[in-house]
Tab-separated table of C-alpha atoms in Angstrom:
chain	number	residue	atom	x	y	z
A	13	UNK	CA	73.342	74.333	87.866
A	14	UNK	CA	72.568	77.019	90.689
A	15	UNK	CA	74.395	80.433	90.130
A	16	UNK	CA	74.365	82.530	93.530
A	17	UNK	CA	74.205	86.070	91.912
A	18	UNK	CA	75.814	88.229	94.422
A	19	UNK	CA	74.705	92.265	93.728
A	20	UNK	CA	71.909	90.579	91.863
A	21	UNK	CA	70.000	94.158	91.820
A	22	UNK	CA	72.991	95.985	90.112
A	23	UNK	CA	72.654	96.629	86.848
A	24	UNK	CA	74.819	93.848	85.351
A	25	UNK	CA	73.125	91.595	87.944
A	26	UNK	CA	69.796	91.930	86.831
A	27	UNK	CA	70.228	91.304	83.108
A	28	UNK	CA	72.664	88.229	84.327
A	29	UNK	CA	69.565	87.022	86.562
A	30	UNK	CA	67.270	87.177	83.335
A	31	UNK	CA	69.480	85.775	81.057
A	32	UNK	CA	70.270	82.776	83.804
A	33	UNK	CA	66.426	82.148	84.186
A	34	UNK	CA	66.118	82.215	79.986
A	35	UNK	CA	68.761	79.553	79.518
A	36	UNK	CA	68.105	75.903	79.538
A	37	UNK	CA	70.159	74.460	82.273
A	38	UNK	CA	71.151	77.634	84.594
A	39	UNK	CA	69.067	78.824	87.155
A	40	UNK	CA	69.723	81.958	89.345
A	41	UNK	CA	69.978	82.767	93.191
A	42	UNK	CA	69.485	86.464	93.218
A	43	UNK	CA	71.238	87.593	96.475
A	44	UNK	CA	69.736	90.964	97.529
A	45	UNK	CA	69.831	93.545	100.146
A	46	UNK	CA	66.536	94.818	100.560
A	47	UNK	CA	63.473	92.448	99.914
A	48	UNK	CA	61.623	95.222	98.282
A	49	UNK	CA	64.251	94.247	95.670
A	50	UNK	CA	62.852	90.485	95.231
A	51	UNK	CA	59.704	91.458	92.571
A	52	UNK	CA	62.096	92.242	89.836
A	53	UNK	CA	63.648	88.572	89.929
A	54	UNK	CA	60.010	87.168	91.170
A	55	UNK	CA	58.757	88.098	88.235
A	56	UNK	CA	61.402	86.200	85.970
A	57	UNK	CA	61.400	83.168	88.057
A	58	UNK	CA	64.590	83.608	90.516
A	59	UNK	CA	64.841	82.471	93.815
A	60	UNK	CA	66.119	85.465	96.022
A	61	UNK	CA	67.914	85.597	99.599
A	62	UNK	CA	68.483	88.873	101.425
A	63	UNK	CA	71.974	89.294	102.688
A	64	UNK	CA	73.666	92.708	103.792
A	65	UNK	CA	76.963	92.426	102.565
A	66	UNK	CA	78.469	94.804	105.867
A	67	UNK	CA	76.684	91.863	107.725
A	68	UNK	CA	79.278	88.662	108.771
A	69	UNK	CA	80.173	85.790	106.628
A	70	UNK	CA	77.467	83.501	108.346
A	71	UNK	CA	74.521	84.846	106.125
A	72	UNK	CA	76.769	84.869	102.952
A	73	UNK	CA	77.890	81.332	104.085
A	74	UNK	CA	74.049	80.064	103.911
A	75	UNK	CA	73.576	82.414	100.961
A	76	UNK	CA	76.209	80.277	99.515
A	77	UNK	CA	75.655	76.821	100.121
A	78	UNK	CA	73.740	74.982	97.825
A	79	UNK	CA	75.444	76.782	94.786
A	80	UNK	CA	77.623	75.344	92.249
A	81	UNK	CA	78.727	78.824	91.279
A	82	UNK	CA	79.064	82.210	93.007
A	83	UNK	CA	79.066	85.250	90.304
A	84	UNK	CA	80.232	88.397	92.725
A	85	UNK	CA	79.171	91.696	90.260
A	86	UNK	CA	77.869	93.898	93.828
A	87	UNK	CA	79.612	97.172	94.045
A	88	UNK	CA	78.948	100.070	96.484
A	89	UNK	CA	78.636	102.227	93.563
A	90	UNK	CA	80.021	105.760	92.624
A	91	UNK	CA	77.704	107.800	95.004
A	92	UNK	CA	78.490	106.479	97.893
A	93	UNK	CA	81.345	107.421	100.283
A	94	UNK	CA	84.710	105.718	100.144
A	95	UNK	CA	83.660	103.968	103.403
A	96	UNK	CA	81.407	101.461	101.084
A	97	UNK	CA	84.317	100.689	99.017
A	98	UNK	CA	85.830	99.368	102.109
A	99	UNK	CA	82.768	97.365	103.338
A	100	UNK	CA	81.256	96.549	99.596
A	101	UNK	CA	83.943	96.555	96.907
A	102	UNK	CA	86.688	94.869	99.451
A	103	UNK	CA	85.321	93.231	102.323
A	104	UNK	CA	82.139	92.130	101.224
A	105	UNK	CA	83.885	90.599	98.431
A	106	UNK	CA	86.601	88.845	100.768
A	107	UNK	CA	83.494	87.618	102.752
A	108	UNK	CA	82.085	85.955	99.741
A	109	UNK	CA	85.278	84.578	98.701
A	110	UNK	CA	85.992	83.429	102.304
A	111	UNK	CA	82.096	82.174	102.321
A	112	UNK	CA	82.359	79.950	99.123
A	113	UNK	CA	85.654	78.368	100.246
A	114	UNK	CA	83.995	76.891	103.515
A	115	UNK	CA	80.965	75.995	101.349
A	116	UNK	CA	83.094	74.071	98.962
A	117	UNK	CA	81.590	75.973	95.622
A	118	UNK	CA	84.062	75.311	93.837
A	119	UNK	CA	83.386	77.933	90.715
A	120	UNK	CA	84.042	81.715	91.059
A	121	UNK	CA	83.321	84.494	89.213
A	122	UNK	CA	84.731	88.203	89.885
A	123	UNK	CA	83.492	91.221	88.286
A	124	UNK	CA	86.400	93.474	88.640
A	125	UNK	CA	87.493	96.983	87.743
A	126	UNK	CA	88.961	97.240	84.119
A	127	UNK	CA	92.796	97.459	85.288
A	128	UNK	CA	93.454	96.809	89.409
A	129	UNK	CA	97.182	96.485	88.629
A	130	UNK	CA	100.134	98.570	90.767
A	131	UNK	CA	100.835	100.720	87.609
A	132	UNK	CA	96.771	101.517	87.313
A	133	UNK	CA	96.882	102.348	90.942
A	134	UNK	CA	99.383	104.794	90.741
A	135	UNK	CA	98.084	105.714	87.510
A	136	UNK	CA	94.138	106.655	88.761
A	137	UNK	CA	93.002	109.905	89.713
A	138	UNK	CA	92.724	110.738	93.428
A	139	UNK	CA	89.284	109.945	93.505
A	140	UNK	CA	89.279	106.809	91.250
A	141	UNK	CA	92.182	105.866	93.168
A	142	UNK	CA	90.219	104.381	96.386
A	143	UNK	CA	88.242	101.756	94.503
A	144	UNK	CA	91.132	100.345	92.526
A	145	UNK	CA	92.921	99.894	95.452
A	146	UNK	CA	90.132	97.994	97.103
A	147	UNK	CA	88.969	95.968	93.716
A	148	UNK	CA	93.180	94.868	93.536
A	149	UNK	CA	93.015	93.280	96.880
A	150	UNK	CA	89.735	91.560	96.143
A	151	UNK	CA	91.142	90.307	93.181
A	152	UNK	CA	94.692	89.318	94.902
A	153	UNK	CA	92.597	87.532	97.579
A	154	UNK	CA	90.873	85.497	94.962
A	155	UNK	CA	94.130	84.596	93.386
A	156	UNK	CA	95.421	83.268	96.637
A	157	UNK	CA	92.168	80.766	97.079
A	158	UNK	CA	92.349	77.397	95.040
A	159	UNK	CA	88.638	78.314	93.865
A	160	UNK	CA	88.269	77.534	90.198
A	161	UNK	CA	87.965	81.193	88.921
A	162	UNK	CA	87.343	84.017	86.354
A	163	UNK	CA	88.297	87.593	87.049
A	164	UNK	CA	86.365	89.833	84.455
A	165	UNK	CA	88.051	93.391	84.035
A	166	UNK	CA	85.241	95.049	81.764
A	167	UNK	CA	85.972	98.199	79.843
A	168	UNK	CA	83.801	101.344	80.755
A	169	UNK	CA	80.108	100.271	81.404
A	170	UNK	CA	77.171	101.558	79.189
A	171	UNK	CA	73.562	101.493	79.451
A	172	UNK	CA	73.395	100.697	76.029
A	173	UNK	CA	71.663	97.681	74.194
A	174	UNK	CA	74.266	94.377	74.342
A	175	UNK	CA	75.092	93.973	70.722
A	176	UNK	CA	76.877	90.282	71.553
A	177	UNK	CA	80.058	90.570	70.384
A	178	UNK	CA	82.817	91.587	73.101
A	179	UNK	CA	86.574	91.434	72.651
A	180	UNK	CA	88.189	89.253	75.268
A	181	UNK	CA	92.080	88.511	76.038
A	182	UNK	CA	93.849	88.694	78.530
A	183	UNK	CA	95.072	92.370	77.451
A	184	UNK	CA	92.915	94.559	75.225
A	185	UNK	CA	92.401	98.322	74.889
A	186	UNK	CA	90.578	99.929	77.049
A	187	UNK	CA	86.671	100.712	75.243
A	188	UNK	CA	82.929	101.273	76.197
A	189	UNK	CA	80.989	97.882	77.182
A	190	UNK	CA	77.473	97.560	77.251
A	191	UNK	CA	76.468	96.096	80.714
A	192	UNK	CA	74.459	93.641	79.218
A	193	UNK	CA	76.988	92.393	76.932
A	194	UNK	CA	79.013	92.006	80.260
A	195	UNK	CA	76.474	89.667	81.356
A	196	UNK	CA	76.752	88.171	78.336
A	197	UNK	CA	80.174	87.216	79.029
A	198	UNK	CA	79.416	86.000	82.341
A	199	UNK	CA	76.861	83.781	81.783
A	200	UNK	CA	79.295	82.054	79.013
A	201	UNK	CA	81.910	81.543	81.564
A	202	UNK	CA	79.107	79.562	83.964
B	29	UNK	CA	121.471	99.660	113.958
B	30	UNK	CA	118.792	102.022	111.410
B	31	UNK	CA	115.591	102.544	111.975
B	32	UNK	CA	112.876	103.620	108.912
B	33	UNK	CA	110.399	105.174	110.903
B	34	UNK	CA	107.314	105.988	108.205
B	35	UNK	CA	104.948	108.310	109.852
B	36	UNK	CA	107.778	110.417	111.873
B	37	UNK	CA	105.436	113.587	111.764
B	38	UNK	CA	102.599	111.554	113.535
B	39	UNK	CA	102.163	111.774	117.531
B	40	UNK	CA	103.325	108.330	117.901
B	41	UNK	CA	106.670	108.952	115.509
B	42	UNK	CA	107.993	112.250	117.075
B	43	UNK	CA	108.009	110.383	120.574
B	44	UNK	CA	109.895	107.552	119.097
B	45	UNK	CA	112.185	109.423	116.588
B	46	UNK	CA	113.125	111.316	119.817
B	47	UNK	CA	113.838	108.080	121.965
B	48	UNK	CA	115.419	106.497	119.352
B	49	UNK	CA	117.959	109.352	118.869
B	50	UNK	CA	118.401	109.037	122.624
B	51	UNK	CA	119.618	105.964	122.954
B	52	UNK	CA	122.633	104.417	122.569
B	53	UNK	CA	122.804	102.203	119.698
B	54	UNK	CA	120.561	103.320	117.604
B	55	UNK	CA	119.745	105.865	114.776
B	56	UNK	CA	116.598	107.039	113.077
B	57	UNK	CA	115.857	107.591	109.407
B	58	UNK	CA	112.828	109.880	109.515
B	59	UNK	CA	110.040	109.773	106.444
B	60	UNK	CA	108.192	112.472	106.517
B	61	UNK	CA	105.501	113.651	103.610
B	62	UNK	CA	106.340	117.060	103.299
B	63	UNK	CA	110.033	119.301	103.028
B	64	UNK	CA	108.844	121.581	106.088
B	65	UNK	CA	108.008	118.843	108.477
B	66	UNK	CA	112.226	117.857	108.529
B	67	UNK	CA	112.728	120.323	111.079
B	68	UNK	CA	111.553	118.672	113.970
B	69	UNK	CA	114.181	115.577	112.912
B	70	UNK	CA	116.832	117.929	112.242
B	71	UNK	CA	116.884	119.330	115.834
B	72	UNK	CA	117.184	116.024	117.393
B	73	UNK	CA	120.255	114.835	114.589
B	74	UNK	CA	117.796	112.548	112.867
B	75	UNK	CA	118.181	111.703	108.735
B	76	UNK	CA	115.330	113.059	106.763
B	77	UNK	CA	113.717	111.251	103.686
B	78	UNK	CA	110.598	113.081	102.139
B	79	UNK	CA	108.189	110.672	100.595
B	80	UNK	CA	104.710	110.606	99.616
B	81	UNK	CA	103.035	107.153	100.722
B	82	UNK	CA	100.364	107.416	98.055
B	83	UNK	CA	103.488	107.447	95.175
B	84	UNK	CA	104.367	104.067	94.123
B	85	UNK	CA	106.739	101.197	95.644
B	86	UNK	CA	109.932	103.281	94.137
B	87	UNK	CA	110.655	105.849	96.392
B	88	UNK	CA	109.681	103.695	99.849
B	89	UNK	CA	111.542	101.233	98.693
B	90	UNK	CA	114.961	104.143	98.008
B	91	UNK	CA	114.229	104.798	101.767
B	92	UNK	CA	113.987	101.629	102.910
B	93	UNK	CA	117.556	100.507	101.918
B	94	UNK	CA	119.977	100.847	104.144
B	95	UNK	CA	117.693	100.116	107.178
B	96	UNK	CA	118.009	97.317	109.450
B	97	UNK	CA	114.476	97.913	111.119
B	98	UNK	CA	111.346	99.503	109.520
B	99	UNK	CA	108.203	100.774	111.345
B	100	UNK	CA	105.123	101.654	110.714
B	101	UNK	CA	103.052	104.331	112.695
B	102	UNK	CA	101.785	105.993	109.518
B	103	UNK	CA	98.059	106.563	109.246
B	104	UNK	CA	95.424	108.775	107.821
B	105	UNK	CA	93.940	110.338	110.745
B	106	UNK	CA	90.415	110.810	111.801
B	107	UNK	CA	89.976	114.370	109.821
B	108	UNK	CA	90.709	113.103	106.326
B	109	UNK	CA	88.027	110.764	104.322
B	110	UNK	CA	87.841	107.399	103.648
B	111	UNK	CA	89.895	107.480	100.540
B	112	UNK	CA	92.857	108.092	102.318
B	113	UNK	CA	92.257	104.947	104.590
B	114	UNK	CA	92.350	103.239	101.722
B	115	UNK	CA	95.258	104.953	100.005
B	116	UNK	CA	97.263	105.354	103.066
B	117	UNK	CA	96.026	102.793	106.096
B	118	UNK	CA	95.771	99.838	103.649
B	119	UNK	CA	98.047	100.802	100.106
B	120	UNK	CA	100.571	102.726	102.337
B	121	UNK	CA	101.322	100.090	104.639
B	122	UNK	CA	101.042	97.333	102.161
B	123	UNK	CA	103.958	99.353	99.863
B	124	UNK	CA	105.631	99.784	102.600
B	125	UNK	CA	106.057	96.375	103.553
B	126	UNK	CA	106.512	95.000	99.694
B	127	UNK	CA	109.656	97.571	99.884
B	128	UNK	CA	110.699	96.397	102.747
B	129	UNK	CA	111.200	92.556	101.515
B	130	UNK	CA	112.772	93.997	98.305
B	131	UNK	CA	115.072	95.422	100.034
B	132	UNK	CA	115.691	92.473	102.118
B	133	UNK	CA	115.020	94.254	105.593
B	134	UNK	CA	114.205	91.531	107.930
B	135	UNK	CA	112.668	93.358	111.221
B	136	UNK	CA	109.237	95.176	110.362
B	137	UNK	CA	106.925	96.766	113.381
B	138	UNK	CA	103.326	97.720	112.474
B	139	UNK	CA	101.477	99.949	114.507
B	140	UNK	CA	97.764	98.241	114.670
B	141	UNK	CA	94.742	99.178	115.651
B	142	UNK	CA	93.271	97.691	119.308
B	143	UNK	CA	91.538	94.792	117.570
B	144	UNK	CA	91.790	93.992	113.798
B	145	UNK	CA	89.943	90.910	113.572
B	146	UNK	CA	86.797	89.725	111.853
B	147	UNK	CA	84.460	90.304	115.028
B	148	UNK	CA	86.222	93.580	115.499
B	149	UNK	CA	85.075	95.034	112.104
B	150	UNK	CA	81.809	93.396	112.556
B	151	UNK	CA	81.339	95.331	116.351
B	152	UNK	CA	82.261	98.412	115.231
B	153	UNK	CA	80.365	101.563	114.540
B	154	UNK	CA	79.986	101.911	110.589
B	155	UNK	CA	81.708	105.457	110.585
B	156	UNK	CA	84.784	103.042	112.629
B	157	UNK	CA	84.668	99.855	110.680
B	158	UNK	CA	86.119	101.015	107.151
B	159	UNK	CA	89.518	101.699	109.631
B	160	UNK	CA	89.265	98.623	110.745
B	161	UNK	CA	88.906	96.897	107.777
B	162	UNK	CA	91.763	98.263	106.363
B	163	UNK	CA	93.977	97.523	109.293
B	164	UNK	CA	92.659	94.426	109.209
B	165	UNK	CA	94.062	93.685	105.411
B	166	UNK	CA	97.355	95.315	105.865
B	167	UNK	CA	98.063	92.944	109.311
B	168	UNK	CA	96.889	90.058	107.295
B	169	UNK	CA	99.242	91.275	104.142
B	170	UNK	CA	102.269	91.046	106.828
B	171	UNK	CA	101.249	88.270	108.623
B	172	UNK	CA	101.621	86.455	105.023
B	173	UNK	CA	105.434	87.317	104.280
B	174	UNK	CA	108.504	85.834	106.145
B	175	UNK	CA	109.446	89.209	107.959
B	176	UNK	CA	110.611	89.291	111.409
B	177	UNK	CA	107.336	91.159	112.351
B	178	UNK	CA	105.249	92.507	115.537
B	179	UNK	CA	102.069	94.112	115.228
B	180	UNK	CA	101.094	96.192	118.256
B	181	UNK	CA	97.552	96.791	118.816
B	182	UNK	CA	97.393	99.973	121.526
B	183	UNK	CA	94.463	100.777	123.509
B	184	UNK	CA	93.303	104.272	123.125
B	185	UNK	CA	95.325	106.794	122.389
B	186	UNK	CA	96.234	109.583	124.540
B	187	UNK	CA	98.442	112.657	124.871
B	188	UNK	CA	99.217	112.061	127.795
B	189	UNK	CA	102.731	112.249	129.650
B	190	UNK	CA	104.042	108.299	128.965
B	191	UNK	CA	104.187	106.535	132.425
B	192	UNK	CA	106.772	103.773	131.477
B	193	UNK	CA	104.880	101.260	132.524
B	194	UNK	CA	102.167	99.473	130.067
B	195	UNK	CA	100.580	95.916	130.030
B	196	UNK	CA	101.290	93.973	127.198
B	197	UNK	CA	99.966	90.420	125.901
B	198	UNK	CA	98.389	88.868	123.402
B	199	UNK	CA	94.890	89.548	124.559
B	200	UNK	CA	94.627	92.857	127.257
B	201	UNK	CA	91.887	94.500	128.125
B	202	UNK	CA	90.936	97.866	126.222
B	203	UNK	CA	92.518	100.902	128.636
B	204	UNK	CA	94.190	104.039	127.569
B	205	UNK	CA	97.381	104.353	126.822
B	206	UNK	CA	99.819	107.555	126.287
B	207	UNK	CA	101.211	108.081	122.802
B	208	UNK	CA	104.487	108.370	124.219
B	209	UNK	CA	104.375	104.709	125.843
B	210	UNK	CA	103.301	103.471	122.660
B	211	UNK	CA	106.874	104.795	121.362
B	212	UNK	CA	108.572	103.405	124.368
B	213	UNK	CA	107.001	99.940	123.395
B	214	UNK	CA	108.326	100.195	120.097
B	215	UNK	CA	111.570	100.833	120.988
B	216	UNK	CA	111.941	97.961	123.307
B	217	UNK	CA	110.882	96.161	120.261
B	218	UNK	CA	113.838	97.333	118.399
């Protein structure tokens, strides 16, 4: 099974990528933006693809095909300006969704915010505001698809070693996950 | 018949609160962001409503009742960042039209930008494109209820005195157009 990684060089992406080439059956598609990015995913096996996600769906679309699973965990990031989370965290992610619908991928996989509700909207602080309001539409456009997907709303991302146990429902209180452990969890959805 | 205009202090709402209190049959229900901007709507007998597009669905949807027409011509500006694109050109717009089919209000207008579509956002300059992408959304959010809806997608903007006369169809050339013709659009919408 082929797993497009989509933000591949982010920090969840690259453990997912290594974790994907260490598992029996999985392999990975790391999509990056620059291709002084590939060595890192050279170097554990990957194939890589360079796609700029402010580009139009055509590249994602051939980025795509061939997949049997899309994972989308790229994310403008917190230092850049609110005009990323337009392009990155809400239209590049539309343009992937968009993409693996014509490609008929059938399996999707969101990394989301920890809460993109109304209530957490209204509830975020002027700056955090901005990028829930762009990860909720993502997310509301990938409930409208008939994709077969998983939205993952990770508590607040550490650097610290995974430790391989998470706590996953549907609701739980909000706590610290290491980003590897988040990876983890995605690579058990695939 | 009521008209909800959101975005009364803009350019585009003070012409058409103005017209709309000069005509015969109709009445304007100005919402306005801030106590000190009522003035203005006051001296030409319009009603008032003071609401903060960034709070939740609540208090739109308090000033949407009662209307038999709501319009948009809110927007962020040029001067302010990208964060308020998001909160206000997307969010805004998006509440505002959730309030409006709460409140069963059949007749919505949007005021677009000249060209929301895919190619559009892909065309434009990157300091343009996060607009555009959020126009984009919120005409795509409308286009998906069963409102009585028209988007208008103006040319550029002027202050110009209106000249009465504008040409309108689904595909026009890019021209100027006066602010104040914009309003005179809208209100042959109504």
């Amino acid at each position: 099974m082929k797993v497009l990684v989509v933000g591949a060089n982010g920090q969840i992406g690259k453990h997912l990528v290594s974790m994907i080439q260490a598992s029996e059956n999985l392999e990975a598609k790391a999509m990056i933006r620059k291709p002084e990015q590939a060595s890192f995913f050279e170097n554990v096996g990957a194939e890589t693809v360079v796609v700029d996600l402010e580009d139009d769906t055509t590249p994602i679309l051939k980025a795509v095909k061939g997949a049997d699973a899309v994972v989308f965990t790229a994310g403008s990031g917190p230092h850049t300006g609110k005009d990323k989370t337009l392009l990155i965290d809400l239209d590049g992610a539309v343009k992937t969704i968009k993409a693996t619908e014509i490609a008929n991928v059938k399996r999707f996989i969101m990394i989301s915010s920890f809460d993109t509700t109304r209530k957490a909207i209204q509830a975020a602080s002027s700056s955090f505001a901005p990028y829930v309001v762009a990860k909720h539409y993502a997310d509301e456009k990938l409930r409208d698809t008939n994709l077969d997907y998983t939205i993952i709303h990770p508590g607040r991302l550490t650097n610290d070693k995974g430790i391989g146990k998470v706590t996953a429902a549907s609701t739980v209180e909000r706590d610290t996950i290491p980003r590897e452990d988040v990876a983890s969890v995605i690579l058990a959805c695939l």
